[in-house]
Short mmCIF file of C-alpha atoms in Angstrom, two decimals:
data_model
loop_
_atom_site.label_atom_id
_atom_site.label_comp_id
_atom_site.label_asym_id
_atom_site.label_seq_id
_atom_site.Cartn_x
_atom_site.Cartn_y
_atom_site.Cartn_z
CA UNK Y 21 23.47 -0.52 -1.54
CA UNK Y 22 21.41 1.95 -3.55
CA UNK Y 23 17.63 1.54 -3.76
CA UNK Y 24 15.85 3.33 -6.62
CA UNK Y 25 12.08 3.52 -6.94
CA UNK Y 26 10.82 3.35 -10.53
CA UNK Y 27 7.16 2.75 -9.67
CA UNK Y 28 5.42 3.34 -6.32
CA UNK Y 29 1.67 3.16 -7.08
CA UNK Y 30 -0.61 0.22 -6.47
CA UNK Y 31 -3.39 -1.45 -8.43
CA UNK Y 32 -3.20 0.56 -11.66
CA UNK Y 33 -1.02 3.33 -13.13
CA UNK Y 34 -2.23 6.75 -12.00
CA UNK Y 35 -0.61 9.50 -14.12
CA UNK Y 36 -1.34 13.11 -13.24
CA UNK Y 37 -4.13 14.53 -15.41
CA UNK Y 38 -4.47 18.06 -16.77
CA UNK Y 39 -6.72 19.32 -13.98
CA UNK Y 40 -4.39 18.05 -11.25
CA UNK Y 41 -1.49 19.80 -12.98
CA UNK Y 42 -3.48 23.04 -13.25
CA UNK Y 43 -4.33 22.94 -9.53
CA UNK Y 44 -0.66 22.58 -8.69
CA UNK Y 45 0.29 25.33 -11.12
CA UNK Y 46 -2.29 27.74 -9.67
CA UNK Y 47 -0.97 27.18 -6.13
CA UNK Y 48 2.64 27.63 -7.27
CA UNK Y 49 1.87 30.82 -9.17
CA UNK Y 50 -0.14 32.28 -6.28
CA UNK Y 51 2.63 31.49 -3.81
CA UNK Y 52 5.31 33.08 -6.00
CA UNK Y 53 3.81 36.58 -5.86
CA UNK Y 54 6.67 37.86 -3.68
CA UNK Y 55 9.45 35.84 -5.34
CA UNK Y 56 11.94 37.41 -7.73
CA UNK Y 57 11.40 35.03 -10.62
CA UNK Y 58 14.39 36.50 -12.48
CA UNK Y 59 16.69 35.26 -9.71
CA UNK Y 60 17.47 31.55 -10.29
CA UNK Y 61 18.56 31.10 -6.68
CA UNK Y 62 15.39 32.62 -5.28
CA UNK Y 63 13.29 30.58 -7.68
CA UNK Y 64 15.06 27.35 -6.70
CA UNK Y 65 14.61 28.15 -3.00
CA UNK Y 66 10.92 28.77 -3.58
CA UNK Y 67 10.48 25.51 -5.48
CA UNK Y 68 12.41 23.59 -2.80
CA UNK Y 69 10.03 24.92 -0.16
CA UNK Y 70 6.83 24.35 -2.12
CA UNK Y 71 6.53 20.71 -1.14
CA UNK Y 72 4.37 18.41 -3.22
CA UNK Y 73 3.06 21.33 -5.31
CA UNK Y 74 6.51 21.52 -6.94
CA UNK Y 75 6.78 17.75 -7.57
CA UNK Y 76 4.77 14.55 -7.85
CA UNK Y 77 4.96 11.08 -6.37
CA UNK Y 78 4.38 9.66 -9.84
CA UNK Y 79 1.98 7.16 -11.29
CA UNK Y 80 3.87 3.97 -12.19
CA UNK Y 81 3.10 0.65 -10.51
CA UNK Y 82 5.65 -1.26 -8.41
CA UNK Y 83 9.22 -1.58 -9.58
CA UNK Y 84 12.27 -1.13 -7.35
CA UNK Y 85 15.95 -1.46 -8.30
CA UNK Y 86 18.74 -2.41 -5.89
CA UNK Y 87 22.33 -1.90 -7.00
CA UNK Y 88 25.71 -2.52 -5.43
CA UNK Y 89 29.08 -4.12 -6.19
CA UNK Y 90 28.45 -3.73 -9.93
CA UNK Y 91 25.32 -5.88 -9.64
CA UNK Y 92 21.63 -5.17 -10.08
CA UNK Y 93 18.49 -6.68 -8.60
CA UNK Y 94 14.96 -5.72 -9.62
CA UNK Y 95 11.91 -6.16 -7.40
CA UNK Y 96 8.65 -6.55 -9.35
CA UNK Y 97 7.78 -5.78 -12.96
CA UNK Y 98 5.18 -3.03 -12.62
CA UNK Y 99 4.86 -0.27 -15.21
CA UNK Y 100 7.95 1.45 -13.77
CA UNK Y 101 10.01 -1.33 -15.36
CA UNK Y 102 9.69 0.30 -18.79
CA UNK Y 103 11.68 3.39 -17.80
CA UNK Y 104 14.19 1.33 -15.85
CA UNK Y 105 14.72 -0.81 -18.94
CA UNK Y 106 15.46 2.28 -21.00
CA UNK Y 107 18.06 3.43 -18.46
CA UNK Y 108 19.72 0.01 -18.43
CA UNK Y 109 20.02 0.03 -22.22
CA UNK Y 110 21.59 3.51 -22.18
CA UNK Y 111 24.41 2.25 -19.93
CA UNK Y 112 26.99 0.33 -21.95
CA UNK Y 113 28.73 -0.73 -18.73
CA UNK Y 114 25.59 -2.27 -17.19
CA UNK Y 115 25.82 -6.01 -16.43
CA UNK Y 116 24.15 -8.13 -19.10
CA UNK Y 117 22.61 -10.44 -16.51
CA UNK Y 118 19.42 -9.11 -14.94
CA UNK Y 119 17.82 -10.78 -11.90
CA UNK Y 120 14.21 -10.02 -10.98
CA UNK Y 121 12.44 -11.00 -7.76
CA UNK Y 122 8.69 -11.28 -8.15
CA UNK Y 123 6.51 -10.78 -5.05
CA UNK Y 124 3.41 -12.09 -6.85
CA UNK Y 125 1.78 -11.87 -10.25
CA UNK Y 126 -1.17 -9.53 -9.95
CA UNK Y 127 -1.44 -7.27 -13.00
CA UNK Y 128 0.04 -4.17 -11.42
CA UNK Y 129 3.21 -6.09 -10.57
CA UNK Y 130 3.85 -7.67 -13.99
CA UNK Y 131 2.35 -5.23 -16.52
CA UNK Y 132 5.68 -3.56 -17.25
CA UNK Y 133 7.43 -6.70 -18.46
CA UNK Y 134 6.04 -6.67 -22.04
CA UNK Y 135 7.63 -3.21 -22.40
CA UNK Y 136 11.00 -4.11 -20.83
CA UNK Y 137 13.55 -2.97 -23.41
CA UNK Y 138 16.35 -5.41 -22.47
CA UNK Y 139 14.00 -8.36 -23.02
CA UNK Y 140 12.81 -7.00 -26.37
CA UNK Y 141 16.17 -5.91 -27.76
CA UNK Y 142 18.33 -8.97 -27.23
CA UNK Y 143 21.75 -9.43 -25.70
CA UNK Y 144 20.63 -9.74 -22.08
CA UNK Y 145 20.32 -12.77 -19.80
CA UNK Y 146 17.17 -12.26 -17.74
CA UNK Y 147 16.26 -14.40 -14.73
CA UNK Y 148 12.89 -14.07 -12.97
CA UNK Y 149 12.62 -15.63 -9.49
CA UNK Y 150 9.45 -16.17 -7.51
CA UNK Y 151 7.74 -18.43 -4.99
CA UNK Y 152 4.49 -18.82 -6.92
CA UNK Y 153 4.17 -22.02 -9.02
CA UNK Y 154 3.90 -21.80 -12.79
CA UNK Y 155 5.67 -18.45 -12.93
CA UNK Y 156 6.42 -18.69 -16.65
CA UNK Y 157 2.78 -19.42 -17.46
CA UNK Y 158 1.62 -16.44 -15.42
CA UNK Y 159 3.88 -14.10 -17.40
CA UNK Y 160 2.98 -15.79 -20.69
CA UNK Y 161 -0.74 -15.28 -20.10
CA UNK Y 162 -0.45 -11.50 -20.50
CA UNK Y 163 1.57 -11.96 -23.69
CA UNK Y 164 -0.56 -14.54 -25.54
CA UNK Y 165 -1.48 -12.41 -28.62
CA UNK Y 166 -5.00 -12.07 -27.23
CA UNK Y 167 -3.69 -9.55 -24.72
CA UNK Y 168 -0.43 -8.41 -26.35
CA UNK Y 169 1.11 -8.63 -29.83
CA UNK Y 170 4.44 -10.11 -28.67
CA UNK Y 171 4.76 -13.45 -26.87
CA UNK Y 172 7.49 -14.66 -24.53
CA UNK Y 173 8.83 -16.75 -27.41
CA UNK Y 174 9.23 -13.59 -29.52
CA UNK Y 175 11.59 -11.94 -27.02
CA UNK Y 176 15.14 -11.59 -28.29
CA UNK Y 177 16.82 -11.97 -24.91
CA UNK Y 178 16.87 -15.22 -22.98
CA UNK Y 179 14.35 -15.23 -20.12
CA UNK Y 180 14.60 -17.98 -17.50
CA UNK Y 181 12.13 -18.54 -14.67
CA UNK Y 182 13.24 -19.91 -11.29
CA UNK Y 183 10.98 -21.47 -8.65
CA UNK Y 184 11.84 -20.46 -5.09
CA UNK Y 185 10.71 -22.22 -1.93
CA UNK Y 186 8.84 -20.24 0.68
CA UNK Y 187 11.21 -19.25 3.48
CA UNK Y 188 14.42 -20.33 1.74
CA UNK Y 189 17.56 -18.21 1.52
CA UNK Y 190 19.53 -17.89 -1.72
CA UNK Y 191 22.43 -15.95 -3.19
CA UNK Y 192 22.04 -13.94 -6.40
CA UNK Y 193 25.48 -12.59 -7.22
CA UNK Y 194 26.56 -10.64 -4.13
CA UNK Y 195 23.00 -10.35 -2.78
CA UNK Y 196 21.72 -12.65 -0.04
CA UNK Y 197 17.95 -13.07 -0.42
CA UNK Y 198 15.36 -14.31 2.08
CA UNK Y 199 11.59 -14.40 1.68
CA UNK Y 200 8.49 -14.53 3.83
CA UNK Y 201 4.84 -15.06 2.93
CA UNK Y 202 2.34 -12.22 3.37
CA UNK Y 203 -1.42 -12.26 3.79
CA UNK Y 204 -2.73 -11.27 0.33
CA UNK Y 205 -5.31 -12.75 -2.08
CA UNK Y 206 -3.42 -15.32 -4.14
CA UNK Y 207 -0.40 -14.92 -1.87
CA UNK Y 208 2.51 -12.50 -1.90
CA UNK Y 209 6.05 -12.72 -0.56
CA UNK Y 210 8.24 -10.13 1.10
CA UNK Y 211 11.96 -10.21 0.28
CA UNK Y 212 14.93 -9.32 2.44
CA UNK Y 213 17.98 -8.25 0.43
CA UNK Y 214 21.37 -8.09 2.18
CA UNK Y 215 24.65 -6.78 0.77
CA UNK Y 216 27.82 -5.87 2.64
CA UNK Y 217 26.15 -5.89 6.04
CA UNK Y 218 23.23 -3.68 4.93
CA UNK Y 219 19.67 -4.94 4.45
CA UNK Y 220 16.45 -3.75 2.88
CA UNK Y 221 13.06 -5.45 3.14
CA UNK Y 222 10.49 -5.16 0.35
CA UNK Y 223 7.11 -5.94 1.93
CA UNK Y 224 4.41 -4.77 -0.44
CA UNK Y 225 0.91 -6.23 -0.81
CA UNK Y 226 0.32 -7.52 2.69
CA UNK Y 227 -2.59 -7.27 5.11
CA UNK Y 228 -2.28 -7.36 8.91
CA UNK Y 229 -5.76 -7.84 10.39
CA UNK Y 230 -4.36 -8.60 13.86
CA UNK Y 231 -2.12 -5.84 15.29
CA UNK Y 232 -1.30 -7.66 18.51
CA UNK Y 233 2.35 -8.10 19.51
CA UNK Y 234 2.19 -11.85 18.94
CA UNK Y 235 0.64 -11.49 15.47
CA UNK Y 236 3.16 -8.87 14.31
CA UNK Y 237 6.17 -10.61 15.86
CA UNK Y 238 6.99 -12.89 12.87
CA UNK Y 239 6.98 -9.92 10.49
CA UNK Y 240 9.07 -7.83 12.87
CA UNK Y 241 11.59 -10.64 13.15
CA UNK Y 242 11.90 -10.86 9.37
CA UNK Y 243 12.62 -7.10 9.31
CA UNK Y 244 14.93 -7.18 12.34
CA UNK Y 245 17.48 -4.31 12.21
CA UNK Y 246 16.87 -3.66 8.51
CA UNK Y 247 18.29 -0.41 7.19
CA UNK Y 248 15.20 0.13 5.00
CA UNK Y 249 11.69 -1.29 5.05
CA UNK Y 250 9.57 -0.65 1.94
CA UNK Y 251 6.03 -1.16 3.18
CA UNK Y 252 2.56 -1.35 1.66
CA UNK Y 253 0.79 1.79 2.91
CA UNK Y 254 -1.96 1.87 0.30
CA UNK Y 255 -4.71 2.98 2.66
CA UNK Y 256 -4.64 6.37 4.32
CA UNK Y 257 -6.21 5.20 7.62
CA UNK Y 258 -6.82 2.10 9.71
CA UNK Y 259 -10.52 2.59 9.05
CA UNK Y 260 -9.91 2.03 5.35
CA UNK Y 261 -8.15 -1.27 6.06
CA UNK Y 262 -11.25 -2.40 7.95
CA UNK Y 263 -13.62 -1.25 5.20
CA UNK Y 264 -11.53 -3.07 2.58
CA UNK Y 265 -10.62 -6.12 4.60
CA UNK Y 266 -9.42 -9.08 2.51
CA UNK Y 267 -8.16 -6.78 -0.28
CA UNK Y 268 -4.67 -7.56 0.99
CA UNK Y 269 -3.25 -4.10 1.72
CA UNK Y 270 -2.15 -2.06 4.72
CA UNK Y 271 -1.58 1.41 6.07
CA UNK Y 272 1.35 3.48 7.34
CA UNK Y 273 0.44 3.07 11.01
CA UNK Y 274 0.99 -0.68 10.83
CA UNK Y 275 4.27 -0.09 9.02
CA UNK Y 276 5.39 2.10 11.93
CA UNK Y 277 4.33 -0.60 14.42
CA UNK Y 278 6.41 -3.25 12.65
CA UNK Y 279 9.38 -0.96 12.03
CA UNK Y 280 9.62 0.07 15.70
CA UNK Y 281 9.34 -3.53 16.93
CA UNK Y 282 12.05 -4.56 14.46
CA UNK Y 283 14.49 -1.71 15.04
CA UNK Y 284 14.26 -0.61 11.39
CA UNK Y 285 16.17 2.56 10.54
CA UNK Y 286 14.17 3.86 7.55
CA UNK Y 287 10.55 3.21 6.58
CA UNK Y 288 9.41 3.95 3.01
CA UNK Y 289 5.65 4.14 2.49
CA UNK Y 290 4.82 2.43 -0.79
CA UNK Y 291 2.03 1.13 -3.07
CA UNK Y 292 0.12 4.42 -2.93
CA UNK Y 293 -3.56 4.13 -3.85
CA UNK Y 294 -4.36 5.28 -7.40
CA UNK Y 295 -7.03 7.65 -6.08
CA UNK Y 296 -4.57 9.38 -3.70
CA UNK Y 297 -3.27 12.64 -5.10
CA UNK Y 298 0.06 14.06 -3.96
CA UNK Y 299 -1.44 16.05 -1.10
CA UNK Y 300 -3.24 13.01 0.29
CA UNK Y 301 0.00 11.01 0.24
CA UNK Y 302 1.73 13.82 2.15
CA UNK Y 303 -1.11 13.82 4.67
CA UNK Y 304 -0.63 10.06 5.19
CA UNK Y 305 3.09 10.65 5.69
CA UNK Y 306 2.40 13.38 8.25
CA UNK Y 307 0.02 11.11 10.17
CA UNK Y 308 2.61 8.33 10.20
CA UNK Y 309 5.23 10.69 11.61
CA UNK Y 310 2.80 11.96 14.26
CA UNK Y 311 1.93 8.39 15.23
CA UNK Y 312 5.61 7.52 15.48
CA UNK Y 313 6.24 10.53 17.73
CA UNK Y 314 3.38 9.47 20.01
CA UNK Y 315 4.60 5.91 20.63
CA UNK Y 316 8.36 5.86 20.08
CA UNK Y 317 9.12 6.17 23.82
CA UNK Y 318 7.67 2.68 24.24
CA UNK Y 319 10.57 1.52 22.08
CA UNK Y 320 13.35 3.38 23.94
CA UNK Y 321 12.90 6.43 21.74
CA UNK Y 322 13.97 4.48 18.66
CA UNK Y 323 14.86 6.88 15.88
CA UNK Y 324 12.92 5.94 12.77
CA UNK Y 325 13.08 7.99 9.58
CA UNK Y 326 9.80 7.83 7.63
CA UNK Y 327 9.49 8.82 4.00
CA UNK Y 328 6.93 8.45 1.22
CA UNK Y 329 8.46 6.75 -1.80
CA UNK Y 330 8.10 8.48 -5.18
CA UNK Y 331 8.97 7.53 -8.74
CA UNK Y 332 12.62 8.35 -9.42
CA UNK Y 333 13.67 8.52 -5.77
CA UNK Y 334 17.02 6.96 -4.83
CA UNK Y 335 17.93 5.98 -1.25
CA UNK Y 336 21.42 5.02 -0.10
CA UNK Y 337 21.26 2.12 2.35
#
């Protein structure tokens, strides 16, 4: 199974502005004073070691693609869906059926759908699955000519909406799918995707006000032995989760707590806050790794790999 991140921000797209780019450029130029810029190898080595100053986590809102056995599954329709749609249309061998799992329908998780090329162009069979009632109406409301010039009825590809039951397990092609409700305003659902004995859990937009073992146990059980957990780590610290209680988001420390209890192999921090620049995201990642190092012996030294998801990243599961 291959997991590709097309959008990793939360709440609203957060593209890098000119001043942020200039700050990065100044640091890169200053650090390259002793580098032979005429040597491609030396330049590549320098860039590889420059960390977040030589890259960016990106600014698109949630969209994750899972592929395997010549099948594709999309998780959420954030603004990252536009670029994914373009890639799908460039691939003549891509399956014409597209299945989408929708965690919930807040703007940042559906805003990419009106720009989804396969829906606009025709020739694709698109199926959107979600637990929330009235899923079609929720998508139609952002495409009602008041908010967008093209309606659902104007789309050239067939789009079918499917109502899921909370907690049920289904098959979509070769993928086995389970879901679990999360604490979030309006409700959100995590999905567990299994293929060929490998599993990934997509658990964005969830709040965990009680960190006790008993309170976290149901979430840990849902993630049990997953190869990858994609987790809402919007807030940089636990203090922020307290200050913004009831906003429905979490932090990396809680993701580590759940991952260790569940025996997860890889934890991807996700749904980065729009106000977090690249350096702040790296700082959150460093704190999560330090926290893991401080408590892992309580879990028999469980080896957990922690990463911060970025737009364009691909992870083999």
